[in-house]
Short mmCIF file of the C-alpha atoms (twelve columns), coordinates in Angstrom:
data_MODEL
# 
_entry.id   MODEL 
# 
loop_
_atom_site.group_PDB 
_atom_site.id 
_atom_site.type_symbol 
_atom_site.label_atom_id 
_atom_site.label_alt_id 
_atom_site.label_comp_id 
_atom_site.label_asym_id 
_atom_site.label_seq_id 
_atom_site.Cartn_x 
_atom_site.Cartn_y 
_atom_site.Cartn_z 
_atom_site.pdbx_PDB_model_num 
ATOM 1   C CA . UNK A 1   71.847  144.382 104.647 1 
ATOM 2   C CA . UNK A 2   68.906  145.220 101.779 1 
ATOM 3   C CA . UNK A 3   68.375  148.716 103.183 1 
ATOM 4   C CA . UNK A 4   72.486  149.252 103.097 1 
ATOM 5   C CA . UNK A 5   72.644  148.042 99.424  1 
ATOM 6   C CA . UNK A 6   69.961  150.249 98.260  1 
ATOM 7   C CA . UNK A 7   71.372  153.251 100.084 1 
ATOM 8   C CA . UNK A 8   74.383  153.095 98.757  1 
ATOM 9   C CA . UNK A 9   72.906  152.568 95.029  1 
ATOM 10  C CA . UNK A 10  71.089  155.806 95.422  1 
ATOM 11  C CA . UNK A 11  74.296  157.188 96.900  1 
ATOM 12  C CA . UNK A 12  76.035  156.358 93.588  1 
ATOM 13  C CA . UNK A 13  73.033  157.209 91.615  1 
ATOM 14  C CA . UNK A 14  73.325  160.778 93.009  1 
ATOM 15  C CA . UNK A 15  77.013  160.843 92.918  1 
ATOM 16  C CA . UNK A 16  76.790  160.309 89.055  1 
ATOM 17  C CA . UNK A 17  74.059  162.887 88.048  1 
ATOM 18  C CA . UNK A 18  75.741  165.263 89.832  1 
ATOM 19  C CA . UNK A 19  77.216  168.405 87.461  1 
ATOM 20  C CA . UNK A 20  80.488  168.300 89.406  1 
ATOM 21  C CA . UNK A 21  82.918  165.940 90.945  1 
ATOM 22  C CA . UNK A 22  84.968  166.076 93.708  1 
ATOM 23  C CA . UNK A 23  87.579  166.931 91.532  1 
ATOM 24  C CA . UNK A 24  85.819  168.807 89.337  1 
ATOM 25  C CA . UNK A 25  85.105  171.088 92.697  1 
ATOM 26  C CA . UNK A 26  88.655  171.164 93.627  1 
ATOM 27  C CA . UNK A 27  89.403  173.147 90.635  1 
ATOM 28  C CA . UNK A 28  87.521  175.850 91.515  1 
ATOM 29  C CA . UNK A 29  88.755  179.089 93.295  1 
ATOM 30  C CA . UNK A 30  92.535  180.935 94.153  1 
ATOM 31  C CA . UNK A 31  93.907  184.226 92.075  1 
ATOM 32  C CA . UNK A 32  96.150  183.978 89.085  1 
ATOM 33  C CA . UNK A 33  98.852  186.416 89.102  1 
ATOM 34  C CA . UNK A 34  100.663 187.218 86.180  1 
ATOM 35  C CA . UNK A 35  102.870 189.805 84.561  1 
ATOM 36  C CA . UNK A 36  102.134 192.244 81.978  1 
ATOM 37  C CA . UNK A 37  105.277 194.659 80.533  1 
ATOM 38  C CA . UNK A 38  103.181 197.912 81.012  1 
ATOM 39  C CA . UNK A 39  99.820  198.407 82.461  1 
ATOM 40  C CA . UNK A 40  96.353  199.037 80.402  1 
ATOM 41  C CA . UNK A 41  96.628  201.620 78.014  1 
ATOM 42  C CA . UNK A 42  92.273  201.224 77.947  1 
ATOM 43  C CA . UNK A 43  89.811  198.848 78.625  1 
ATOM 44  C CA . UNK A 44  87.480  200.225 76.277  1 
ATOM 45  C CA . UNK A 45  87.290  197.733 73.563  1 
ATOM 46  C CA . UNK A 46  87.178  200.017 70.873  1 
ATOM 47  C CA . UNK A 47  89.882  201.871 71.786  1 
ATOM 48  C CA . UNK A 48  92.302  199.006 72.063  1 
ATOM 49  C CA . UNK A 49  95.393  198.745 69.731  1 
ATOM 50  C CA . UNK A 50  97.702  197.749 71.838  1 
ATOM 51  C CA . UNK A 51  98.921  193.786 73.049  1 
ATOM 52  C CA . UNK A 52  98.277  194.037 76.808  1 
ATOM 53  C CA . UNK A 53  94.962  196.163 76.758  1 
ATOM 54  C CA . UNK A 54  93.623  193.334 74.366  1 
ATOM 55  C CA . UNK A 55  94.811  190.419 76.692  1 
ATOM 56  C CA . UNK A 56  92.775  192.294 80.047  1 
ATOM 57  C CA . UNK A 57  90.194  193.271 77.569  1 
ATOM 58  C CA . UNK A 58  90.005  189.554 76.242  1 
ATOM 59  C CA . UNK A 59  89.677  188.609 80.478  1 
ATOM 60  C CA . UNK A 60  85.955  191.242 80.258  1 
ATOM 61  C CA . UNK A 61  84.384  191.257 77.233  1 
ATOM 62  C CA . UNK A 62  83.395  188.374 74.432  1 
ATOM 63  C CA . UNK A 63  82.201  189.046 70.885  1 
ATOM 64  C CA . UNK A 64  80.448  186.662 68.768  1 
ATOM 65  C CA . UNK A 65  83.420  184.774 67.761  1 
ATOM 66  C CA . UNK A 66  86.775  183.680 69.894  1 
ATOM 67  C CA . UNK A 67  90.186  182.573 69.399  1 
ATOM 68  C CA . UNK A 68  91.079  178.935 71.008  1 
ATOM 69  C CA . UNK A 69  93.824  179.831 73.197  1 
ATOM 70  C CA . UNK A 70  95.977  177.123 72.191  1 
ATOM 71  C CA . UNK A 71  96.121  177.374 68.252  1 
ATOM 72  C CA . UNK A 72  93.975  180.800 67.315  1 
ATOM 73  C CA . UNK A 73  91.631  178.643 65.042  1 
ATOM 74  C CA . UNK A 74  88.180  180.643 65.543  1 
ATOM 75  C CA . UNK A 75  85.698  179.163 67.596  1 
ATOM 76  C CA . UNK A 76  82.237  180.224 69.241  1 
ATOM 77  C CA . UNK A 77  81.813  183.557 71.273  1 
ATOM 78  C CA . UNK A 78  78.282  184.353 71.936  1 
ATOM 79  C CA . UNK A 79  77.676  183.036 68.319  1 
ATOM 80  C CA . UNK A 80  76.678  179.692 69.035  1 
ATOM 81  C CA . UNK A 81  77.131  178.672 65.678  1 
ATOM 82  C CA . UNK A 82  76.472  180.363 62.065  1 
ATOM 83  C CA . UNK A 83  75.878  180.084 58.554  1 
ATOM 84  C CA . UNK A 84  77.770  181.601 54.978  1 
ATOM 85  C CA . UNK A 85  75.951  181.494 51.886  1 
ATOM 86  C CA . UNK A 86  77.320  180.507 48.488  1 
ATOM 87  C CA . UNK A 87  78.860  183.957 47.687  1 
ATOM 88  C CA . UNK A 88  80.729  183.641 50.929  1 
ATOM 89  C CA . UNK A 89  79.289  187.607 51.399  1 
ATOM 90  C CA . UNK A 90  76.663  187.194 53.670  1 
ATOM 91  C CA . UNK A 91  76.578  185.531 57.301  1 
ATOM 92  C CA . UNK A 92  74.518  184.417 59.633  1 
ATOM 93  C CA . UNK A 93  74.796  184.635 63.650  1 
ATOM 94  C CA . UNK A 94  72.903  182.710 66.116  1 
ATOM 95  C CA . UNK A 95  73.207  184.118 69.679  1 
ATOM 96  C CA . UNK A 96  73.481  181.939 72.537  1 
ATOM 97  C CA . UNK A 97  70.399  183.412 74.722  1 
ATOM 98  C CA . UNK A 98  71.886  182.882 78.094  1 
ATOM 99  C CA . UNK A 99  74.453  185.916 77.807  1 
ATOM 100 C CA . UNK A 100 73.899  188.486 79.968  1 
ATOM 101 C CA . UNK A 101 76.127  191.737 80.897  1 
ATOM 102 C CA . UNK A 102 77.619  192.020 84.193  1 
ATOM 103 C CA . UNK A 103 75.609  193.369 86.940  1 
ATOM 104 C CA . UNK A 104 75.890  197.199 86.822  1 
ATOM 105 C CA . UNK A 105 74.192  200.309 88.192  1 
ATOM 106 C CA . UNK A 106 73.820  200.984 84.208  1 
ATOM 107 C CA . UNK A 107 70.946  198.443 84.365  1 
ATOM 108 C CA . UNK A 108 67.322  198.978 85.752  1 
ATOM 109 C CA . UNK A 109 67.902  197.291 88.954  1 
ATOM 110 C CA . UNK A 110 71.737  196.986 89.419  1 
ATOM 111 C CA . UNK A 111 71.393  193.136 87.526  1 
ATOM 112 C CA . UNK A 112 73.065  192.610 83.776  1 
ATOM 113 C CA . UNK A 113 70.211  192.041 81.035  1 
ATOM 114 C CA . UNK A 114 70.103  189.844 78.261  1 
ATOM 115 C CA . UNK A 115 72.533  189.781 74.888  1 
ATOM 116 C CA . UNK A 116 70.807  190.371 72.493  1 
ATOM 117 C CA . UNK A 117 71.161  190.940 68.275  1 
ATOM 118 C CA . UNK A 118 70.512  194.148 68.724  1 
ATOM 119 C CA . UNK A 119 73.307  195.029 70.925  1 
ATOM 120 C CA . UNK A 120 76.166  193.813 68.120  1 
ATOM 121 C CA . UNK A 121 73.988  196.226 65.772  1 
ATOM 122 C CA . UNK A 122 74.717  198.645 68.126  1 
ATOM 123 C CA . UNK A 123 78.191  197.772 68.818  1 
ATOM 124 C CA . UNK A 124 78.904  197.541 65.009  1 
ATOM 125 C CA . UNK A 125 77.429  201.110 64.414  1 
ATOM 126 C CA . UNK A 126 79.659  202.344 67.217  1 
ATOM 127 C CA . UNK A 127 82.746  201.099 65.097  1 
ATOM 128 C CA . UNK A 128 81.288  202.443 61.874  1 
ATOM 129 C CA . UNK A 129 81.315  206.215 63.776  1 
ATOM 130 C CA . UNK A 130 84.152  208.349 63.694  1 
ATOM 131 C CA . UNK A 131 83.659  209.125 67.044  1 
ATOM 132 C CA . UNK A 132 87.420  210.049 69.183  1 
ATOM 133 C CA . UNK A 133 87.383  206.694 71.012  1 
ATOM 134 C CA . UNK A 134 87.145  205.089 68.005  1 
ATOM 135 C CA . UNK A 135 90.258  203.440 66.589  1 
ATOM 136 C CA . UNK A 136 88.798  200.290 65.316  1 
ATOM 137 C CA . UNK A 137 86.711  201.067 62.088  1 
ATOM 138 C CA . UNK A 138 88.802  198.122 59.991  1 
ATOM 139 C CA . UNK A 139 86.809  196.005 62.429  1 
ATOM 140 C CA . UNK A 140 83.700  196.610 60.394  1 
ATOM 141 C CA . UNK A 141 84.728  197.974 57.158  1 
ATOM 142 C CA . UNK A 142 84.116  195.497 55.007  1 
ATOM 143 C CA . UNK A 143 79.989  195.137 56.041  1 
ATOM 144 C CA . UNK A 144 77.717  196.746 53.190  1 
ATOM 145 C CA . UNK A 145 77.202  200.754 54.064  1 
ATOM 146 C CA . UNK A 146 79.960  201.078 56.603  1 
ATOM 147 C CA . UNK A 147 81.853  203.093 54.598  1 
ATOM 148 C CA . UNK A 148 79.149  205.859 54.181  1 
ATOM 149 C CA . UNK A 149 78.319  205.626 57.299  1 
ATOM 150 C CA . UNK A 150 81.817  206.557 58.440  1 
ATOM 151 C CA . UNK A 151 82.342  209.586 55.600  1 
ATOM 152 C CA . UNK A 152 78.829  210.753 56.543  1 
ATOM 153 C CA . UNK A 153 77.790  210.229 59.993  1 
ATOM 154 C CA . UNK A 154 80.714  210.903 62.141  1 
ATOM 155 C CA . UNK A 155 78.586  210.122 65.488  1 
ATOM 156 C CA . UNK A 156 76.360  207.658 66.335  1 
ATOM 157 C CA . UNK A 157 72.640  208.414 64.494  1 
ATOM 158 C CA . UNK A 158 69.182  206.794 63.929  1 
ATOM 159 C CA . UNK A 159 70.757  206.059 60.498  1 
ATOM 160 C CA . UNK A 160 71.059  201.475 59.666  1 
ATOM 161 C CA . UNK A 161 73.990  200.814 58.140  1 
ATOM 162 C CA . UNK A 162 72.631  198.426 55.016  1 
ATOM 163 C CA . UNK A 163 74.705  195.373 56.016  1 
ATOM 164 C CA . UNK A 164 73.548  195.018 59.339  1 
ATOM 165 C CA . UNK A 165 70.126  193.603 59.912  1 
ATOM 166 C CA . UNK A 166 68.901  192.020 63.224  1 
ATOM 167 C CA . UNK A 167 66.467  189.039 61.660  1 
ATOM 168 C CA . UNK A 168 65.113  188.398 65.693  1 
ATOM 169 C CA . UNK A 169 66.262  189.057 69.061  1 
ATOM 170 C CA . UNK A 170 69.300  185.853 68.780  1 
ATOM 171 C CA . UNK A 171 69.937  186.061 65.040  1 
ATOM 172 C CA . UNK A 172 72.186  188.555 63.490  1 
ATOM 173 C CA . UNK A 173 72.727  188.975 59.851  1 
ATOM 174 C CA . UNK A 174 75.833  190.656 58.213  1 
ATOM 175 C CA . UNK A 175 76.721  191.139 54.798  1 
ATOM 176 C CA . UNK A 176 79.900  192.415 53.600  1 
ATOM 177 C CA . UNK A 177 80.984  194.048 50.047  1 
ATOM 178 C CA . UNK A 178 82.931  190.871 49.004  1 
ATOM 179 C CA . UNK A 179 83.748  187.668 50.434  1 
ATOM 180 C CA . UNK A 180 87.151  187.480 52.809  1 
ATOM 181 C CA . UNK A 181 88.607  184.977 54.653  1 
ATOM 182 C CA . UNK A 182 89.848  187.687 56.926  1 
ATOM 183 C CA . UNK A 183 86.008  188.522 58.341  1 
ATOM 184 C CA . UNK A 184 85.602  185.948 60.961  1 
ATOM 185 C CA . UNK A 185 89.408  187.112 62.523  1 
ATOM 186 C CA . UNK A 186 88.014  190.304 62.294  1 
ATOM 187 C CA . UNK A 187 84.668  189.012 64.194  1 
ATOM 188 C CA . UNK A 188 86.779  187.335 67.058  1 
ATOM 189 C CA . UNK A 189 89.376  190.436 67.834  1 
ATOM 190 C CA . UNK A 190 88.824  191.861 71.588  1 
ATOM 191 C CA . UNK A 191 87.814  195.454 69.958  1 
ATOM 192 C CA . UNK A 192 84.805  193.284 68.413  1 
ATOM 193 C CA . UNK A 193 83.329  192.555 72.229  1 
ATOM 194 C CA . UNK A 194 79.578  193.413 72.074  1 
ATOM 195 C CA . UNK A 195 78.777  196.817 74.106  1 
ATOM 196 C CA . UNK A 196 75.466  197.728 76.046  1 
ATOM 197 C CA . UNK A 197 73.778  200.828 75.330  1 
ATOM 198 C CA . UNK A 198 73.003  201.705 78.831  1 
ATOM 199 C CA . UNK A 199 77.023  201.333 79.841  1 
ATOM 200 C CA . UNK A 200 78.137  203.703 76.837  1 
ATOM 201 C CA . UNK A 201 75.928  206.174 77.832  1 
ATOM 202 C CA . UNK A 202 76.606  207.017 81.336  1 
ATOM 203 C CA . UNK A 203 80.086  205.900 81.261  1 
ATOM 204 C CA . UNK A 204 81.357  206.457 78.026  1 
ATOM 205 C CA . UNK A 205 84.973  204.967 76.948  1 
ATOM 206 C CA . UNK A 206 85.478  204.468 80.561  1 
ATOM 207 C CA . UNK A 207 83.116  201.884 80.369  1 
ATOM 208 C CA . UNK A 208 84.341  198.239 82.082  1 
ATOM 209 C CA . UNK A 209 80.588  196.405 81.674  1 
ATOM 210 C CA . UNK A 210 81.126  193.450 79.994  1 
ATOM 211 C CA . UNK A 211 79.705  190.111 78.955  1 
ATOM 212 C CA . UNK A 212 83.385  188.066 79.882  1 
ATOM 213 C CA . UNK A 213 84.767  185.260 82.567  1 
ATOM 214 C CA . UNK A 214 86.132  188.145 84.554  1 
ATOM 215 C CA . UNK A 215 85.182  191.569 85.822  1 
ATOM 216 C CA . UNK A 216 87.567  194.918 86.313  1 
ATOM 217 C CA . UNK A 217 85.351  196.918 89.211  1 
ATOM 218 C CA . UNK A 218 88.645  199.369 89.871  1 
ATOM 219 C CA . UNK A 219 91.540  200.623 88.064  1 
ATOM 220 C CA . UNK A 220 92.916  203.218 90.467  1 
ATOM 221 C CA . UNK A 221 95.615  200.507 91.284  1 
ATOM 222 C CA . UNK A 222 98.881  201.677 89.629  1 
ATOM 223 C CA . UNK A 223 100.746 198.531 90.004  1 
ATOM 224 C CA . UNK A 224 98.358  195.770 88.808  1 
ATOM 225 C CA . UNK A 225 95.061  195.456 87.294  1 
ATOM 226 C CA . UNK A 226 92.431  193.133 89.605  1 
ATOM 227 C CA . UNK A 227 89.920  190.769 87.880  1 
ATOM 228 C CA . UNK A 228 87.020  189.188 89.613  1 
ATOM 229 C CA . UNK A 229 85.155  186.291 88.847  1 
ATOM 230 C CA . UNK A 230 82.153  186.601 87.266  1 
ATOM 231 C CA . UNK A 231 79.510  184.210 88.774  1 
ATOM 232 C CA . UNK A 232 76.950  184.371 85.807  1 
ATOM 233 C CA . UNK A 233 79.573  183.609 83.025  1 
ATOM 234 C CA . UNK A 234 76.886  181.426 80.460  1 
ATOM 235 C CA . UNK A 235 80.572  178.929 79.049  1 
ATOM 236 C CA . UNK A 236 80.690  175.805 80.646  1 
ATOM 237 C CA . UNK A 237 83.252  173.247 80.403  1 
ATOM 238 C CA . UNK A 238 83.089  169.636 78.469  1 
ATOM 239 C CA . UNK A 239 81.133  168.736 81.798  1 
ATOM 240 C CA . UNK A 240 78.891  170.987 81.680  1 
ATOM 241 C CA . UNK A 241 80.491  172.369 84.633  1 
ATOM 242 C CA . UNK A 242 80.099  176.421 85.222  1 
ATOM 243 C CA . UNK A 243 83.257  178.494 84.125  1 
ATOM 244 C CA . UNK A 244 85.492  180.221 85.432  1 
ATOM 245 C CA . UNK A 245 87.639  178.012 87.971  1 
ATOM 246 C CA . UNK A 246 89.562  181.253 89.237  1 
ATOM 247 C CA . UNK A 247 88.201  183.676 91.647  1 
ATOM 248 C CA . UNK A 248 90.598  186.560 90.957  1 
ATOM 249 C CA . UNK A 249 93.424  187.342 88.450  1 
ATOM 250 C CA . UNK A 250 96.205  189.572 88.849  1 
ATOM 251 C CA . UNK A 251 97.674  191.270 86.268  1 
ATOM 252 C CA . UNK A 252 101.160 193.086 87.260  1 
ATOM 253 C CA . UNK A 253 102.982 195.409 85.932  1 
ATOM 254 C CA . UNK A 254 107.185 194.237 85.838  1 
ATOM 255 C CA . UNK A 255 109.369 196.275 83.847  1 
ATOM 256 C CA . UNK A 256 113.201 193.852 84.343  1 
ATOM 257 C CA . UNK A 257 114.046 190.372 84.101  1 
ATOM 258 C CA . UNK A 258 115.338 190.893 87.680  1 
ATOM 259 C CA . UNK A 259 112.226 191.629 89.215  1 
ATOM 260 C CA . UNK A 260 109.924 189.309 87.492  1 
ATOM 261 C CA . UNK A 261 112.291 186.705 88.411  1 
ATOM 262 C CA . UNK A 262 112.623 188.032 92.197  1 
ATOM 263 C CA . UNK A 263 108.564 187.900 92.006  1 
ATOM 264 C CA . UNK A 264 108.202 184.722 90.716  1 
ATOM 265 C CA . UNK A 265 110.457 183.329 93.015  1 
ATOM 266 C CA . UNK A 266 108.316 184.831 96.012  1 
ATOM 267 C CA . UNK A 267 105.017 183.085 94.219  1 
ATOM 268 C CA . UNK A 268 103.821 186.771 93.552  1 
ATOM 269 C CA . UNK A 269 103.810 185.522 90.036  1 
ATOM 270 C CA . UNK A 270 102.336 182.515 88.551  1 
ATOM 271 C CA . UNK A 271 103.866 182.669 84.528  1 
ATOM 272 C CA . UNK A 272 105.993 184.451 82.769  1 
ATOM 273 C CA . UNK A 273 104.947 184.567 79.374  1 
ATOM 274 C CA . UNK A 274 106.031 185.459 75.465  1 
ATOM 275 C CA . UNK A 275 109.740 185.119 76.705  1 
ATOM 276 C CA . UNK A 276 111.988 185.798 73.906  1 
ATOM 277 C CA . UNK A 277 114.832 182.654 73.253  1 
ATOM 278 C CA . UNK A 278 118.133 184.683 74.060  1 
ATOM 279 C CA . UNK A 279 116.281 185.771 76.781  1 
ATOM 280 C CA . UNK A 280 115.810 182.145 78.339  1 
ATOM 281 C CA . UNK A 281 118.987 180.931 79.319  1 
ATOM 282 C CA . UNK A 282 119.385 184.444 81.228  1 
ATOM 283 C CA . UNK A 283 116.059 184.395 83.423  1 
ATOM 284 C CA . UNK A 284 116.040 180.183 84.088  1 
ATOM 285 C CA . UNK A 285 119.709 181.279 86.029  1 
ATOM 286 C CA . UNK A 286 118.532 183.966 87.630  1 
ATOM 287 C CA . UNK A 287 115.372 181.179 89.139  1 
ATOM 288 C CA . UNK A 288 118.522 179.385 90.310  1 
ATOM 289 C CA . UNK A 289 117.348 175.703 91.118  1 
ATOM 290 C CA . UNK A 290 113.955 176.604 91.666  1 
ATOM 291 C CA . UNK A 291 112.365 173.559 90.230  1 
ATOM 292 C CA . UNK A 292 109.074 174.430 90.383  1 
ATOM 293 C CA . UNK A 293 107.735 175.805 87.249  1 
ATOM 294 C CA . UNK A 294 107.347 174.354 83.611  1 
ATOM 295 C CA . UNK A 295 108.798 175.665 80.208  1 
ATOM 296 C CA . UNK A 296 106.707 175.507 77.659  1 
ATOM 297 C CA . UNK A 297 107.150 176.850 74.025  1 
ATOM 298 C CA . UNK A 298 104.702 179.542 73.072  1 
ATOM 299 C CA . UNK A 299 104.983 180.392 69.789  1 
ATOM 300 C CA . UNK A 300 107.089 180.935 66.738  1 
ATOM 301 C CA . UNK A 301 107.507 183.957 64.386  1 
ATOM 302 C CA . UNK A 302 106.031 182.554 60.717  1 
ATOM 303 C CA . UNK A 303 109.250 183.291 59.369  1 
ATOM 304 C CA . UNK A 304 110.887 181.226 62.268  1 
ATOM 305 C CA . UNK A 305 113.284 183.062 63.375  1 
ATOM 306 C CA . UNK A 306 112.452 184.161 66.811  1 
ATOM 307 C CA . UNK A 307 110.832 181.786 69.376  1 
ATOM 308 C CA . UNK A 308 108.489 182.580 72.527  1 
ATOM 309 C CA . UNK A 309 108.424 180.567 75.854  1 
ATOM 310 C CA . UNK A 310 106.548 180.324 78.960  1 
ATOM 311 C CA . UNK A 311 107.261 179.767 82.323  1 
ATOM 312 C CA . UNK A 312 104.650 178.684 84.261  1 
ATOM 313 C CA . UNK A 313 104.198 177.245 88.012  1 
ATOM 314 C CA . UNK A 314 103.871 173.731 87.919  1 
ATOM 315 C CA . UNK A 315 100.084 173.606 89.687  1 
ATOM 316 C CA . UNK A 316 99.191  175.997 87.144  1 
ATOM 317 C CA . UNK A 317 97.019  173.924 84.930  1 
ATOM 318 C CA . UNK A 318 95.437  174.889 81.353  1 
ATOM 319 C CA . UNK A 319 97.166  178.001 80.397  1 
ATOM 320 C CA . UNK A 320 97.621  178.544 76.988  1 
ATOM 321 C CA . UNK A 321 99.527  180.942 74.722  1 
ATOM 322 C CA . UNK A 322 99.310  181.782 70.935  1 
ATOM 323 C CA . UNK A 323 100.889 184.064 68.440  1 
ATOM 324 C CA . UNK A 324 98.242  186.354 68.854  1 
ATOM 325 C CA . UNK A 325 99.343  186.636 72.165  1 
ATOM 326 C CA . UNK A 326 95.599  186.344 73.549  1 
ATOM 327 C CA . UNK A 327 94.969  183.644 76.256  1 
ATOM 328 C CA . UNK A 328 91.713  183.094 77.751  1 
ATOM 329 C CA . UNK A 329 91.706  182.329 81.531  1 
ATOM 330 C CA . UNK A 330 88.146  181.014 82.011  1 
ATOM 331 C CA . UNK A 331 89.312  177.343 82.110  1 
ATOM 332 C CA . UNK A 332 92.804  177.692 83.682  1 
ATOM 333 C CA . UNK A 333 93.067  176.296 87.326  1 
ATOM 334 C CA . UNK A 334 95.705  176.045 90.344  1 
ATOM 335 C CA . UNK A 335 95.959  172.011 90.693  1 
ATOM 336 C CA . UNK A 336 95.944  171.391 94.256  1 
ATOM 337 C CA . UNK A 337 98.303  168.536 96.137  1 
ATOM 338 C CA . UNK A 338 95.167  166.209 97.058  1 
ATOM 339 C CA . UNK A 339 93.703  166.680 93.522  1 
# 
């Protein structure tokens, strides 16, 4: 009986250490499909200015700060962490150095390279230009020089903008022209997302390399837009456990309450989100006694007067909505039946 006893210790032993559980693993995998009232206007992050670009752009590309999905409060991107001095002007970014962009024909070798500093200086001097694609310059207006950079150097030149200064390879320094609460929103908006140098140059603002949970490899579709995991995403969970859970998400175009209802019905849609509140009485009728979803109240207007709601399948676990009307998908799952 010994040999049993000690078997099954190491059995447990093992069973512990490992990174996931069995129902940890049973997260993992399926397609999310959900509606969007128009498709992509761009993917380019900075081009974006409209609400649905931003949430498939959100899906691709990470800055150095993010948005919690559930409340908007800031939180890490691929700044790990970082540092304000005492005149709240100047800031300090340490890069997580296990970033990399996705895997690309951009890249020597088809494989993403690392994140590094200098590719937010980069990204950050692209904003400053006045190039076309360019529609996000209040992104970066407030960092020392920007301004004369953007009245004097309409395209991209050899020329440092004085408030950005790479300090090493993972630590980024900005410094702005006074001190704003506004700077870190600013920092963690989807038209922030860092931007390789190699991708910009052969594909310009058609560009769809990223650094994000997901990855766009087509757009041709006229219906929906297709997002694929990305298998070297550097966020892991509270368990250390590699992110995302999804394979695929699908977002699809519905322009009525009829047909989004019809879809969801036929489990061609997994939420329907930002519903107004005279709109909810209308579209839980039209589900008829379809009991298999959740309501859930996304947001309020500050001035309270108009309220948001979601309706989401019921094994459709850790999707969030805010009044930004960003989500992130890299920890939402499908719970299964045997979970």
């Amino acid at each position: 009986m010994k040999p049993v006893f000690i078997y099954s210790i190491l059995f447990f032993l093992a069973s512990c250490n490992s990174s996931n559980t069995p129902r940890e693993n049973k997260r993992y995998g399926g397609n999310l499909q959900i509606e969007i009232p128009y498709n992509p206007i761009t993917l380019f992050p900075p081009s974006v200015d409209d609400d649905v670009s931003e949430r498939v752009i959100y899906q691709m590309h990470m800055g150095l700060l993010r948005f919690n999905p559930s409340n908007a409060t800031i939180q890490s991107g691929i700044a790990k962490n970082w540092d304000v001095d005492n005149t709240g002007k100047v800031y300090v970014f340490y890069l997580d150095s296990t970033v990399y962009f996705h895997n690309d024909d951009c890249f020597i070798g088809g494989r993403g390279r690392r994140v590094t500093a200098h590719d937010f200086k980069y990204t950050f001097t692209y904003l400053a230009s006045r190039r076309a694609e360019n529609k996000n310059f209040g992104i970066v207006s407030r960092i020392k020089g920007a301004k004369e950079y953007f009245l004097n150097y309409p395209h991209e030149s050899d020329v440092d903008i004085e408030g950005i200064q790479v300090v090493d390879d993972f630590t980024l320094k900005l410094e702005f022209e006074s001190a704003a609460s506004i700077i870190l929103f600013h920092l963690a908006k989807p038209a922030a997302s860092v931007l390789a140098h190699e991708a910009i140059s052969r594909y310009g603002a058609l560009n769809l390399v990223g650094t994000g949970p997901f990855i766009c490899k087509k757009t041709q579709n006229q219906d929906a837009v297709i997002l694929e995991k990305n298998e070297f995403f550097f966020k892991k969970n509270s368990k250390k456990a590699p992110l995302p859970y999804l394979d695929s998400i699908t977002f699809r175009f519905v322009d009525s309450k009829q047909e989004r209802c019809d879809l969801f019905l036929q489990k061609k849609l997994d939420a329907m989100l930002y519903i107004k509140s005279e709109d909810i009485n209308e579209i839980t009728e039209l589900l008829y006694d379809n009991l298999e979803y959740v309501l859930k109240e996304s947001f309020q207007t500050t001035d309270a007067k108009q309220k948001f709601y979601n309706i989401i399948s019921k094994d459709i676990q850790n999707l969030y909505t805010n009044n930004l009307r960003l989500y992130d998908m890299s920890e939402v799952y499908r719970e299964t039946s045997t979970q």
